[in-house]
C-alpha cells in the first residue's frame, strides 16, 4: 500500500464505497472534483486500487482533515492512520502549526485512532436543524470591524470546517458580512457567524452562536428569515454543546467531537 494524490481514475472506485457512508448517503461526489483540483486529496493505493481517501484542507494557519473514507474490504489495516499521517506531513512542509478534524461522538473507532495519533478533545459541538421561515428580528449584520465582544478563545465553523476564533478572525468575518449581532444600548449582547454551504445548495449555516438567551433567539430568527428570503429550505446550526438555548422548531441532530493536535 502507498499514499498518493487522487487521480481521475479513482473517482468511480471511491464513490462506489461511499454510497452508504451515512443513513442519508454521502457528500464525496459533490466535493471530489474541487478537492482533487486543489491537489489535497490523498488516496491509499492497494495494488492500483483506491482503498481509501482523506482530504487535507490547508488554510493560513492550520490543517483541516476531512473526508476520511476506507473501503470496507480494507478496514482495520491502518490505512486511515497512514492517510492522516500523510496529510500532517504536507502541513508540516507548509509550516502549519495545528491540525484539526471533527468526529461524530459515537464513532468510537475514529476517536480512538485520533487519540493514538496525538489528537485531544478541544470541544464538543452539536448539530441542529431549523426550517426557513419569514420572521422579524432585531438582530443585524455587524458592520464595524472593530467590534468588541467578550469572546472565549475557541472556534467557529464554516461549511464543516472549524477555525480559531479570535478578535482578528472576527474582524475579518465582519468585513465579509458574516457576523450577526444583537445590541442593547449599542453593546453586543449576542453574536452569530453564518455562511453559505460549500456542499449543499439548499441551506445556509450558522457556525457560531453565543450571548444572552434573548440575543441568541433574535439571531436564530434572523437566520430563519435570511434562509426564507434566499429560497433556502433549512438552516444547519453548529454550536458548542455547552451553549444551551430553547427555540421553537430547533431540532437537535448529532453531537460531534472537535479534536486538535499541534504539529
PDB file of C-alpha atoms in Angstrom:
ATOM      1  CA  UNK A   1       0.000   0.000   0.000  1.00  0.00           C
ATOM      2  CA  UNK A   2       1.179   3.524  -0.818  1.00  0.00           C
ATOM      3  CA  UNK A   3      -0.234   7.006  -0.316  1.00  0.00           C
ATOM      4  CA  UNK A   4      -0.527   9.221  -3.392  1.00  0.00           C
ATOM      5  CA  UNK A   5      -2.639  12.099  -4.729  1.00  0.00           C
ATOM      6  CA  UNK A   6      -6.032  11.237  -6.206  1.00  0.00           C
ATOM      7  CA  UNK A   7      -6.378  10.741  -9.953  1.00  0.00           C
ATOM      8  CA  UNK A   8      -9.378  10.792 -12.297  1.00  0.00           C
ATOM      9  CA  UNK A   9      -9.430   7.014 -12.469  1.00  0.00           C
ATOM     10  CA  UNK A  10     -10.020   6.767  -8.705  1.00  0.00           C
ATOM     11  CA  UNK A  11     -13.328   8.613  -8.646  1.00  0.00           C
ATOM     12  CA  UNK A  12     -15.723   5.810  -9.589  1.00  0.00           C
ATOM     13  CA  UNK A  13     -13.948   3.329  -7.315  1.00  0.00           C
ATOM     14  CA  UNK A  14     -14.175   5.657  -4.327  1.00  0.00           C
ATOM     15  CA  UNK A  15     -17.767   6.733  -4.913  1.00  0.00           C
ATOM     16  CA  UNK A  16     -18.809   3.084  -5.122  1.00  0.00           C
ATOM     17  CA  UNK A  17     -17.902   2.507  -1.470  1.00  0.00           C
ATOM     18  CA  UNK A  18     -19.125   5.910  -0.268  1.00  0.00           C
ATOM     19  CA  UNK A  19     -22.754   5.412  -1.305  1.00  0.00           C
ATOM     20  CA  UNK A  20     -23.956   4.276   2.113  1.00  0.00           C
ATOM     21  CA  UNK A  21     -21.486   6.010   4.441  1.00  0.00           C
ATOM     22  CA  UNK A  22     -24.329   7.646   6.381  1.00  0.00           C
ATOM     23  CA  UNK A  23     -28.057   6.989   6.609  1.00  0.00           C
ATOM     24  CA  UNK A  24     -28.627   9.697   4.009  1.00  0.00           C
ATOM     25  CA  UNK A  25     -25.699   8.696   1.757  1.00  0.00           C
ATOM     26  CA  UNK A  26     -22.545  10.826   1.433  1.00  0.00           C
ATOM     27  CA  UNK A  27     -21.271  14.123   0.039  1.00  0.00           C
ATOM     28  CA  UNK A  28     -17.986  12.984  -1.528  1.00  0.00           C
ATOM     29  CA  UNK A  29     -19.473  13.046  -5.040  1.00  0.00           C
ATOM     30  CA  UNK A  30     -20.206  16.783  -4.591  1.00  0.00           C
ATOM     31  CA  UNK A  31     -16.700  17.751  -3.490  1.00  0.00           C
ATOM     32  CA  UNK A  32     -14.438  15.263  -5.311  1.00  0.00           C
ATOM     33  CA  UNK A  33     -13.579  17.478  -8.283  1.00  0.00           C
ATOM     34  CA  UNK A  34     -12.936  20.520  -6.076  1.00  0.00           C
ATOM     35  CA  UNK A  35     -10.694  18.602  -3.685  1.00  0.00           C
ATOM     36  CA  UNK A  36      -8.747  16.913  -6.477  1.00  0.00           C
ATOM     37  CA  UNK A  37      -8.220  20.223  -8.300  1.00  0.00           C
ATOM     38  CA  UNK A  38      -6.556  21.635  -5.169  1.00  0.00           C
ATOM     39  CA  UNK A  39      -4.197  18.635  -5.102  1.00  0.00           C
ATOM     40  CA  UNK A  40      -5.079  18.000  -1.485  1.00  0.00           C
ATOM     41  CA  UNK A  41      -6.944  14.705  -1.853  1.00  0.00           C
ATOM     42  CA  UNK A  42      -4.885  11.682  -0.803  1.00  0.00           C
ATOM     43  CA  UNK A  43      -5.571   8.090  -1.828  1.00  0.00           C
ATOM     44  CA  UNK A  44      -4.468   4.875  -0.163  1.00  0.00           C
ATOM     45  CA  UNK A  45      -3.438   2.753  -3.143  1.00  0.00           C
ATOM     46  CA  UNK A  46      -3.660  -1.036  -2.796  1.00  0.00           C
ATOM     47  CA  UNK A  47      -2.191  -2.638  -5.929  1.00  0.00           C
ATOM     48  CA  UNK A  48      -3.643   0.061  -8.156  1.00  0.00           C
ATOM     49  CA  UNK A  49      -6.985   0.153  -6.370  1.00  0.00           C
ATOM     50  CA  UNK A  50      -8.194   3.188  -4.414  1.00  0.00           C
ATOM     51  CA  UNK A  51      -8.744   1.643  -0.988  1.00  0.00           C
ATOM     52  CA  UNK A  52      -9.339   4.890   0.919  1.00  0.00           C
ATOM     53  CA  UNK A  53      -9.213   8.682   0.790  1.00  0.00           C
ATOM     54  CA  UNK A  54      -8.542  11.693   3.005  1.00  0.00           C
ATOM     55  CA  UNK A  55      -8.633  15.382   2.105  1.00  0.00           C
ATOM     56  CA  UNK A  56      -6.091  17.822   3.559  1.00  0.00           C
ATOM     57  CA  UNK A  57      -7.601  21.318   3.533  1.00  0.00           C
ATOM     58  CA  UNK A  58      -4.846  23.866   4.167  1.00  0.00           C
ATOM     59  CA  UNK A  59      -5.552  27.381   5.414  1.00  0.00           C
ATOM     60  CA  UNK A  60      -3.276  30.172   6.606  1.00  0.00           C
ATOM     61  CA  UNK A  61      -2.607  28.608   9.986  1.00  0.00           C
ATOM     62  CA  UNK A  62      -3.972  25.090  10.140  1.00  0.00           C
ATOM     63  CA  UNK A  63      -4.591  21.729   8.514  1.00  0.00           C
ATOM     64  CA  UNK A  64      -8.205  20.600   8.382  1.00  0.00           C
ATOM     65  CA  UNK A  65      -8.576  16.843   7.857  1.00  0.00           C
ATOM     66  CA  UNK A  66     -11.846  15.718   6.300  1.00  0.00           C
ATOM     67  CA  UNK A  67     -13.498  13.046   4.205  1.00  0.00           C
ATOM     68  CA  UNK A  68     -11.708  10.001   5.594  1.00  0.00           C
ATOM     69  CA  UNK A  69     -13.288   7.043   3.816  1.00  0.00           C
ATOM     70  CA  UNK A  70     -11.984   3.468   3.701  1.00  0.00           C
ATOM     71  CA  UNK A  71     -13.345   0.678   1.508  1.00  0.00           C
ATOM     72  CA  UNK A  72     -14.885  -1.872   3.951  1.00  0.00           C
ATOM     73  CA  UNK A  73     -12.716  -4.576   2.355  1.00  0.00           C
ATOM     74  CA  UNK A  74      -9.572  -2.795   3.575  1.00  0.00           C
ATOM     75  CA  UNK A  75     -10.616  -1.612   7.007  1.00  0.00           C
ATOM     76  CA  UNK A  76      -8.645  -2.381  10.178  1.00  0.00           C
ATOM     77  CA  UNK A  77      -5.351  -2.344   8.257  1.00  0.00           C
ATOM     78  CA  UNK A  78      -4.172   1.093   9.385  1.00  0.00           C
ATOM     79  CA  UNK A  79      -4.955   2.814   6.089  1.00  0.00           C
ATOM     80  CA  UNK A  80      -6.788   5.717   7.757  1.00  0.00           C
ATOM     81  CA  UNK A  81      -3.832   6.313  10.055  1.00  0.00           C
ATOM     82  CA  UNK A  82      -1.440   6.407   7.090  1.00  0.00           C
ATOM     83  CA  UNK A  83      -3.691   8.850   5.224  1.00  0.00           C
ATOM     84  CA  UNK A  84      -3.858  11.228   8.202  1.00  0.00           C
ATOM     85  CA  UNK A  85      -0.090  10.975   8.680  1.00  0.00           C
ATOM     86  CA  UNK A  86       0.448  11.907   5.016  1.00  0.00           C
ATOM     87  CA  UNK A  87      -1.819  14.941   5.415  1.00  0.00           C
ATOM     88  CA  UNK A  88       0.104  16.019   8.505  1.00  0.00           C
ATOM     89  CA  UNK A  89       3.412  15.731   6.648  1.00  0.00           C
ATOM     90  CA  UNK A  90       2.078  18.037   3.943  1.00  0.00           C
ATOM     91  CA  UNK A  91       1.037  20.562   6.608  1.00  0.00           C
ATOM     92  CA  UNK A  92       4.433  20.442   8.311  1.00  0.00           C
ATOM     93  CA  UNK A  93       6.115  21.140   4.978  1.00  0.00           C
ATOM     94  CA  UNK A  94       3.916  24.244   4.771  1.00  0.00           C
ATOM     95  CA  UNK A  95       4.961  25.156   8.339  1.00  0.00           C
ATOM     96  CA  UNK A  96       1.410  24.944   9.680  1.00  0.00           C
ATOM     97  CA  UNK A  97       1.157  24.584  13.436  1.00  0.00           C
ATOM     98  CA  UNK A  98      -2.239  22.998  14.061  1.00  0.00           C
ATOM     99  CA  UNK A  99      -4.264  20.099  12.728  1.00  0.00           C
ATOM    100  CA  UNK A 100      -7.976  19.671  13.439  1.00  0.00           C
ATOM    101  CA  UNK A 101     -10.794  17.313  12.493  1.00  0.00           C
ATOM    102  CA  UNK A 102     -14.401  16.687  13.530  1.00  0.00           C
ATOM    103  CA  UNK A 103     -15.603  13.221  14.509  1.00  0.00           C
ATOM    104  CA  UNK A 104     -19.088  12.049  15.491  1.00  0.00           C
ATOM    105  CA  UNK A 105     -19.290  11.453  19.227  1.00  0.00           C
ATOM    106  CA  UNK A 106     -20.490   7.869  18.662  1.00  0.00           C
ATOM    107  CA  UNK A 107     -17.674   6.997  16.225  1.00  0.00           C
ATOM    108  CA  UNK A 108     -15.523   5.304  18.836  1.00  0.00           C
ATOM    109  CA  UNK A 109     -13.072   3.747  16.360  1.00  0.00           C
ATOM    110  CA  UNK A 110     -12.205   7.058  14.720  1.00  0.00           C
ATOM    111  CA  UNK A 111     -11.918   8.770  18.091  1.00  0.00           C
ATOM    112  CA  UNK A 112      -9.549   6.029  19.250  1.00  0.00           C
ATOM    113  CA  UNK A 113      -7.452   6.448  16.093  1.00  0.00           C
ATOM    114  CA  UNK A 114      -7.260  10.212  16.635  1.00  0.00           C
ATOM    115  CA  UNK A 115      -6.164   9.713  20.246  1.00  0.00           C
ATOM    116  CA  UNK A 116      -3.448   7.275  19.145  1.00  0.00           C
ATOM    117  CA  UNK A 117      -2.182   9.898  16.678  1.00  0.00           C
ATOM    118  CA  UNK A 118      -1.926  12.502  19.451  1.00  0.00           C
ATOM    119  CA  UNK A 119      -5.207  14.398  18.999  1.00  0.00           C
ATOM    120  CA  UNK A 120      -7.017  15.699  22.055  1.00  0.00           C
ATOM    121  CA  UNK A 121     -10.591  16.840  22.537  1.00  0.00           C
ATOM    122  CA  UNK A 122     -10.905  20.587  22.043  1.00  0.00           C
ATOM    123  CA  UNK A 123     -14.654  20.972  22.345  1.00  0.00           C
ATOM    124  CA  UNK A 124     -17.932  19.172  21.710  1.00  0.00           C
ATOM    125  CA  UNK A 125     -20.303  20.655  19.131  1.00  0.00           C
ATOM    126  CA  UNK A 126     -23.941  19.888  18.466  1.00  0.00           C
ATOM    127  CA  UNK A 127     -25.701  19.958  15.099  1.00  0.00           C
ATOM    128  CA  UNK A 128     -29.221  21.373  14.914  1.00  0.00           C
ATOM    129  CA  UNK A 129     -31.621  21.829  12.024  1.00  0.00           C
ATOM    130  CA  UNK A 130     -34.032  24.731  11.720  1.00  0.00           C
ATOM    131  CA  UNK A 131     -36.522  25.376   8.922  1.00  0.00           C
ATOM    132  CA  UNK A 132     -36.621  28.622   6.958  1.00  0.00           C
ATOM    133  CA  UNK A 133     -39.441  30.950   7.971  1.00  0.00           C
ATOM    134  CA  UNK A 134     -40.489  34.541   7.433  1.00  0.00           C
ATOM    135  CA  UNK A 135     -39.522  36.307  10.640  1.00  0.00           C
ATOM    136  CA  UNK A 136     -38.959  39.719  12.161  1.00  0.00           C
ATOM    137  CA  UNK A 137     -35.707  40.075  14.070  1.00  0.00           C
ATOM    138  CA  UNK A 138     -33.913  42.828  15.949  1.00  0.00           C
ATOM    139  CA  UNK A 139     -30.531  41.270  15.104  1.00  0.00           C
ATOM    140  CA  UNK A 140     -28.495  42.855  12.295  1.00  0.00           C
ATOM    141  CA  UNK A 141     -25.394  42.234  10.217  1.00  0.00           C
ATOM    142  CA  UNK A 142     -22.416  43.780  12.024  1.00  0.00           C
ATOM    143  CA  UNK A 143     -20.556  46.486  10.093  1.00  0.00           C
ATOM    144  CA  UNK A 144     -17.805  47.630  12.467  1.00  0.00           C
ATOM    145  CA  UNK A 145     -14.607  45.542  12.044  1.00  0.00           C
ATOM    146  CA  UNK A 146     -13.538  46.777  15.475  1.00  0.00           C
ATOM    147  CA  UNK A 147     -16.474  45.055  17.096  1.00  0.00           C
ATOM    148  CA  UNK A 148     -15.707  44.259  20.707  1.00  0.00           C
ATOM    149  CA  UNK A 149     -17.449  41.394  22.413  1.00  0.00           C
ATOM    150  CA  UNK A 150     -16.456  39.020  25.217  1.00  0.00           C
ATOM    151  CA  UNK A 151     -15.213  36.134  23.074  1.00  0.00           C
ATOM    152  CA  UNK A 152     -13.807  32.963  24.541  1.00  0.00           C
ATOM    153  CA  UNK A 153     -10.791  31.868  22.529  1.00  0.00           C
ATOM    154  CA  UNK A 154     -12.493  28.959  20.819  1.00  0.00           C
ATOM    155  CA  UNK A 155     -13.529  28.151  17.259  1.00  0.00           C
ATOM    156  CA  UNK A 156     -16.213  28.693  14.655  1.00  0.00           C
ATOM    157  CA  UNK A 157     -17.416  26.569  11.760  1.00  0.00           C
ATOM    158  CA  UNK A 158     -17.688  27.371   8.066  1.00  0.00           C
ATOM    159  CA  UNK A 159     -19.135  24.668   5.828  1.00  0.00           C
ATOM    160  CA  UNK A 160     -17.986  21.865   8.149  1.00  0.00           C
ATOM    161  CA  UNK A 161     -14.503  23.249   8.721  1.00  0.00           C
ATOM    162  CA  UNK A 162     -13.505  24.704  12.086  1.00  0.00           C
ATOM    163  CA  UNK A 163     -11.131  27.637  12.579  1.00  0.00           C
ATOM    164  CA  UNK A 164      -9.714  29.514  15.550  1.00  0.00           C
ATOM    165  CA  UNK A 165     -11.983  32.376  16.581  1.00  0.00           C
ATOM    166  CA  UNK A 166     -10.133  35.393  17.914  1.00  0.00           C
ATOM    167  CA  UNK A 167     -10.534  39.142  17.510  1.00  0.00           C
ATOM    168  CA  UNK A 168      -8.615  39.199  14.226  1.00  0.00           C
ATOM    169  CA  UNK A 169     -10.768  36.443  12.710  1.00  0.00           C
ATOM    170  CA  UNK A 170     -13.927  38.145  13.970  1.00  0.00           C
ATOM    171  CA  UNK A 171     -12.973  41.451  12.343  1.00  0.00           C
ATOM    172  CA  UNK A 172     -12.342  39.685   9.024  1.00  0.00           C
ATOM    173  CA  UNK A 173     -15.732  37.975   9.224  1.00  0.00           C
ATOM    174  CA  UNK A 174     -17.374  41.348   9.850  1.00  0.00           C
ATOM    175  CA  UNK A 175     -15.807  42.686   6.646  1.00  0.00           C
ATOM    176  CA  UNK A 176     -17.298  39.788   4.667  1.00  0.00           C
ATOM    177  CA  UNK A 177     -20.759  40.338   6.165  1.00  0.00           C
ATOM    178  CA  UNK A 178     -20.851  37.062   8.078  1.00  0.00           C
ATOM    179  CA  UNK A 179     -21.319  38.336  11.635  1.00  0.00           C
ATOM    180  CA  UNK A 180     -24.809  38.863  13.043  1.00  0.00           C
ATOM    181  CA  UNK A 181     -25.166  40.824  16.243  1.00  0.00           C
ATOM    182  CA  UNK A 182     -27.903  41.753  18.681  1.00  0.00           C
ATOM    183  CA  UNK A 183     -27.339  45.046  20.501  1.00  0.00           C
ATOM    184  CA  UNK A 184     -28.808  46.687  23.564  1.00  0.00           C
ATOM    185  CA  UNK A 185     -27.661  50.209  24.385  1.00  0.00           C
ATOM    186  CA  UNK A 186     -25.204  49.894  21.460  1.00  0.00           C
ATOM    187  CA  UNK A 187     -23.417  46.977  23.148  1.00  0.00           C
ATOM    188  CA  UNK A 188     -23.343  43.455  21.643  1.00  0.00           C
ATOM    189  CA  UNK A 189     -25.390  41.021  23.711  1.00  0.00           C
ATOM    190  CA  UNK A 190     -25.083  38.111  21.271  1.00  0.00           C
ATOM    191  CA  UNK A 191     -23.274  37.284  18.048  1.00  0.00           C
ATOM    192  CA  UNK A 192     -23.608  34.616  15.394  1.00  0.00           C
ATOM    193  CA  UNK A 193     -21.457  33.710  12.412  1.00  0.00           C
ATOM    194  CA  UNK A 194     -23.182  32.490   9.274  1.00  0.00           C
ATOM    195  CA  UNK A 195     -22.003  31.184   5.904  1.00  0.00           C
ATOM    196  CA  UNK A 196     -23.236  29.523   2.758  1.00  0.00           C
ATOM    197  CA  UNK A 197     -22.654  25.799   2.484  1.00  0.00           C
ATOM    198  CA  UNK A 198     -19.987  24.615   0.041  1.00  0.00           C
ATOM    199  CA  UNK A 199     -21.662  21.214  -0.062  1.00  0.00           C
ATOM    200  CA  UNK A 200     -25.441  21.746  -0.152  1.00  0.00           C
ATOM    201  CA  UNK A 201     -27.231  24.367  -2.233  1.00  0.00           C
ATOM    202  CA  UNK A 202     -30.478  24.284  -0.275  1.00  0.00           C
ATOM    203  CA  UNK A 203     -29.260  25.529   3.091  1.00  0.00           C
ATOM    204  CA  UNK A 204     -27.334  28.179   4.989  1.00  0.00           C
ATOM    205  CA  UNK A 205     -25.254  27.558   8.085  1.00  0.00           C
ATOM    206  CA  UNK A 206     -24.802  29.180  11.453  1.00  0.00           C
ATOM    207  CA  UNK A 207     -21.386  28.123  12.713  1.00  0.00           C
ATOM    208  CA  UNK A 208     -21.168  30.091  15.963  1.00  0.00           C
ATOM    209  CA  UNK A 209     -23.712  31.428  18.449  1.00  0.00           C
ATOM    210  CA  UNK A 210     -23.032  32.964  21.834  1.00  0.00           C
ATOM    211  CA  UNK A 211     -24.509  35.570  24.150  1.00  0.00           C
ATOM    212  CA  UNK A 212     -27.664  36.208  26.142  1.00  0.00           C
ATOM    213  CA  UNK A 213     -30.666  33.960  25.599  1.00  0.00           C
ATOM    214  CA  UNK A 214     -32.729  36.862  24.263  1.00  0.00           C
ATOM    215  CA  UNK A 215     -29.959  37.826  21.851  1.00  0.00           C
ATOM    216  CA  UNK A 216     -29.443  34.291  20.567  1.00  0.00           C
ATOM    217  CA  UNK A 217     -33.181  33.943  19.915  1.00  0.00           C
ATOM    218  CA  UNK A 218     -33.105  37.121  17.817  1.00  0.00           C
ATOM    219  CA  UNK A 219     -30.171  35.744  15.815  1.00  0.00           C
ATOM    220  CA  UNK A 220     -31.996  32.464  15.153  1.00  0.00           C
ATOM    221  CA  UNK A 221     -34.989  34.456  13.908  1.00  0.00           C
ATOM    222  CA  UNK A 222     -32.626  36.449  11.687  1.00  0.00           C
ATOM    223  CA  UNK A 223     -31.286  33.184  10.230  1.00  0.00           C
ATOM    224  CA  UNK A 224     -34.774  31.843   9.581  1.00  0.00           C
ATOM    225  CA  UNK A 225     -35.657  34.982   7.664  1.00  0.00           C
ATOM    226  CA  UNK A 226     -32.322  35.004   5.800  1.00  0.00           C
ATOM    227  CA  UNK A 227     -32.967  31.457   4.599  1.00  0.00           C
ATOM    228  CA  UNK A 228     -36.579  32.329   3.706  1.00  0.00           C
ATOM    229  CA  UNK A 229     -35.587  35.371   1.642  1.00  0.00           C
ATOM    230  CA  UNK A 230     -32.926  33.374  -0.223  1.00  0.00           C
ATOM    231  CA  UNK A 231     -35.262  30.447  -1.004  1.00  0.00           C
ATOM    232  CA  UNK A 232     -33.299  28.050   1.196  1.00  0.00           C
ATOM    233  CA  UNK A 233     -35.103  25.125   2.756  1.00  0.00           C
ATOM    234  CA  UNK A 234     -33.330  24.996   6.089  1.00  0.00           C
ATOM    235  CA  UNK A 235     -30.542  26.176   8.357  1.00  0.00           C
ATOM    236  CA  UNK A 236     -27.765  23.952   9.683  1.00  0.00           C
ATOM    237  CA  UNK A 237     -26.693  25.183  13.101  1.00  0.00           C
ATOM    238  CA  UNK A 238     -23.419  24.094  14.686  1.00  0.00           C
ATOM    239  CA  UNK A 239     -22.765  25.460  18.153  1.00  0.00           C
ATOM    240  CA  UNK A 240     -20.796  24.327  21.212  1.00  0.00           C
ATOM    241  CA  UNK A 241     -22.713  21.749  23.194  1.00  0.00           C
ATOM    242  CA  UNK A 242     -22.249  23.948  26.253  1.00  0.00           C
ATOM    243  CA  UNK A 243     -24.397  26.646  24.614  1.00  0.00           C
ATOM    244  CA  UNK A 244     -27.952  25.924  25.735  1.00  0.00           C
ATOM    245  CA  UNK A 245     -30.947  27.548  24.097  1.00  0.00           C
ATOM    246  CA  UNK A 246     -34.663  26.884  23.797  1.00  0.00           C
ATOM    247  CA  UNK A 247     -36.221  27.867  20.469  1.00  0.00           C
ATOM    248  CA  UNK A 248     -39.360  26.577  18.775  1.00  0.00           C
ATOM    249  CA  UNK A 249     -38.514  24.354  15.810  1.00  0.00           C
ATOM    250  CA  UNK A 250     -34.863  23.869  16.748  1.00  0.00           C
ATOM    251  CA  UNK A 251     -34.164  20.177  16.126  1.00  0.00           C
ATOM    252  CA  UNK A 252     -31.140  18.561  17.766  1.00  0.00           C
ATOM    253  CA  UNK A 253     -29.480  16.058  15.420  1.00  0.00           C
ATOM    254  CA  UNK A 254     -25.952  14.887  16.367  1.00  0.00           C
ATOM    255  CA  UNK A 255     -23.081  15.501  18.763  1.00  0.00           C
ATOM    256  CA  UNK A 256     -19.534  15.874  17.414  1.00  0.00           C
ATOM    257  CA  UNK A 257     -16.040  15.986  18.886  1.00  0.00           C
ATOM    258  CA  UNK A 258     -13.648  18.634  17.600  1.00  0.00           C
ATOM    259  CA  UNK A 259     -10.135  17.288  18.074  1.00  0.00           C
ATOM    260  CA  UNK A 260      -6.849  19.138  17.765  1.00  0.00           C
ATOM    261  CA  UNK A 261      -3.146  18.407  17.512  1.00  0.00           C
ATOM    262  CA  UNK A 262      -0.044  20.601  17.487  1.00  0.00           C
ATOM    263  CA  UNK A 263       2.161  19.725  14.527  1.00  0.00           C
TER     264      UNK A 263
END
